[in-house]
Amino acid sequence: MSDVLTTPKPRRNAELLLLVLALAVGIGANALAGLDQDQGLGGDFYVQTITLSVIAVAVHVALRLRAKYADPVMLPIVIALNGLGLAMIQRLDVAMDPPTTAAARQLMWTAIAAVVAIALIMLLKDHRVLRRFTYISLILSALLLVLPLLPGVGMELNGARIWVNLGFATFQPGEIAKITLAIFFAGYLSTNRDLILLAGKKIGPLQLPRWKDMGPMLAAWLVSIGVLIFQRDLGSAILFFGLFMAMIYVATSRISWVLIGLLMIAFGGFVAFQLFPHVTARIDGWLNAFDPEVYNAPGGSHQIVQGLFGLASGGLTGTGLGQGRPDLVTFANSDMIIAALGEELGLIGVSAIVMLYLLLISRGIRTALGTRDAFGKLLATGLSFTLALQCFVVIGGVTRLIPLTGLTTPFMAAGGSSLLANWLIVALLLLISDAARRPAPAAGLAGARPSGRPGRRRNSEQERMTAGAGEAEQR
Amino acid sequence: MSDLVVTALRFGFLILLWIMILGVVTAMRRDLVIGARSKTGAPSARQVRKHPELAAEQAPAPRVHARKLVVLEGPLAGTSLDLAASPILLGRAQEATLVLEDDYASGRHARLFPQGSRWFIEDLGSTNGTYLGDTQLTRALPVEPGVPIRIGKTVIELRP
């Protein structure tokens, strides 16, 4: 659909060069924090350095083997962000009394996430295979979202019922659900786009959709509202609905859908604000953060205001890694990690981090532009938008632009499920970008065979693909 | 460690962060010059200002708007369809706008859609491919009236 040139060069060497820089950022942050805290470079430092380097090289080699044409800047950005997060978590561990061990767990989850990402890159030949699992991923998303609500398996932590106890660790299945939902929306919308576009009444400049086509929209709305009511997780509710809105807008380029969606979410949000005390408390803590009564209330604005004080004391250049007091903020290593980084790296450092996210997301959108198939386009858009929305909700919450909600900062915040999900998202984006930038194999063939006879099969792989797509349609 | 070294390292790290960003942007630069070498080959406004003769020779022929879709060959030969402003799905599937009863067509074979003042055709991952003129589609391409589109044994054409 797009008329842009794709560069047919693998560019893996550029990636290697950037990886060295990214590792320097991650390891440098860790070393600086250790030195400034008078810890020296202990055993933890070497373990983290070696693990992070091995992960970077392993994913790089996997890309060289299986996805030669993948985007060269995504992996270095992810490694840099992951390394920065790890350094900050380690630094907060040391500052705690008694010292905590969140960094070791984070390192373990980083390794697990990277191994799963490598497995995905090695095993998944073509992202279009995922289209066959359109409806399976819908069922899977529903299961993942219901899992924390089941007695025995699910557990409640800090007021949100989004956790599953695996015995040795806890897991948030909702994090994986955002990927499966993106696959479902991409598959559904790429198949039914024309039907949705064709029908509907026209009122003024807006073309309204048919009631029949509103089904998935209502489903997405119900999922978000359900998450909000039963799991008390405002952040995920915003994320799921925002994901669907972005994808339907990209698929149809109809502004009417966005307007309808915004009205629906405004209505849902207003009712939630009236009915549920936890939503009311969040909004109150946002609007009247500096009111002493709200500040001192349990679950009040204490956390967000401490974060703001931290950011303020950081100023333009920050206090320097290991020299601030980010440990005074509750959940400094997960929800508020941006405030902790802002205190120690200052505005200059935080804008660099936001810029890294921006570059990562723009590469994801660029991948969507370059992809040749509609499913890949929608999936890449949806996945990049998930990352963008997470960043906006978290950083906006910490800086008191919007109410603070419980989403994680991608790749940086302590939390295994979020790390795993975001690494999977990047692995998928890398695979799609490989397909987008790879020179078209059919171009040479078509030139050699000017009057292509119908009935000739191009290759068995493609045949398998379309056979799969055919089955899905006959349903 | 002396304060001087600590301060130097502190600022050094911030500089390192931004060097990393510069590195990323430099690596992306190749992709950012897309507009400079667009496939249409049309001269940019600046080039035209410098060389006025470019504008004259490149002036596009007045575009003919396609209003009808005609099936020339295949089982449905002779059928015609008025084009509206909505996309058209071609294939054997029942939900297709033009249901091709062609054994060599896929269920959802190709898609014709309007963008700006032109119609584009896009292959939807069909088994046997879609041909515009003599070339097999690998991406969406604009369709001019009078250029045959081949899908399986069916040939269609846009007419003004």
PDB file of C-alpha atoms in Angstrom, chain B residues 69-81 98 100 154-157:
ATOM      1  CA  LEU B  69     -15.007  -2.462 -13.973  1.00  0.00           C
ATOM      2  CA  VAL B  70     -15.407  -4.840 -16.932  1.00  0.00           C
ATOM      3  CA  VAL B  71     -14.671  -8.579 -17.022  1.00  0.00           C
ATOM      4  CA  LEU B  72     -13.062  -9.365 -20.397  1.00  0.00           C
ATOM      5  CA  GLU B  73     -12.172 -13.064 -20.119  1.00  0.00           C
ATOM      6  CA  GLY B  74     -13.023 -15.989 -17.896  1.00  0.00           C
ATOM      7  CA  PRO B  75     -16.259 -17.534 -16.673  1.00  0.00           C
ATOM      8  CA  LEU B  76     -17.800 -14.152 -15.888  1.00  0.00           C
ATOM      9  CA  ALA B  77     -16.833 -12.477 -19.196  1.00  0.00           C
ATOM     10  CA  GLY B  78     -19.098  -9.600 -20.076  1.00  0.00           C
ATOM     11  CA  THR B  79     -20.035  -8.684 -16.529  1.00  0.00           C
ATOM     12  CA  SER B  80     -19.511  -5.099 -15.563  1.00  0.00           C
ATOM     13  CA  LEU B  81     -19.648  -3.313 -12.255  1.00  0.00           C
ATOM     14  CA  LEU B  98     -17.140  -9.680  -7.402  1.00  0.00           C
ATOM     15  CA  LEU B 100     -15.193 -15.059  -9.335  1.00  0.00           C
ATOM     16  CA  THR B 154     -10.240 -14.054 -15.428  1.00  0.00           C
ATOM     17  CA  VAL B 155      -9.123 -10.783 -16.971  1.00  0.00           C
ATOM     18  CA  ILE B 156     -10.680  -7.543 -15.819  1.00  0.00           C
ATOM     19  CA  GLU B 157     -10.122  -3.961 -16.792  1.00  0.00           C
TER      20      GLU B 157
END
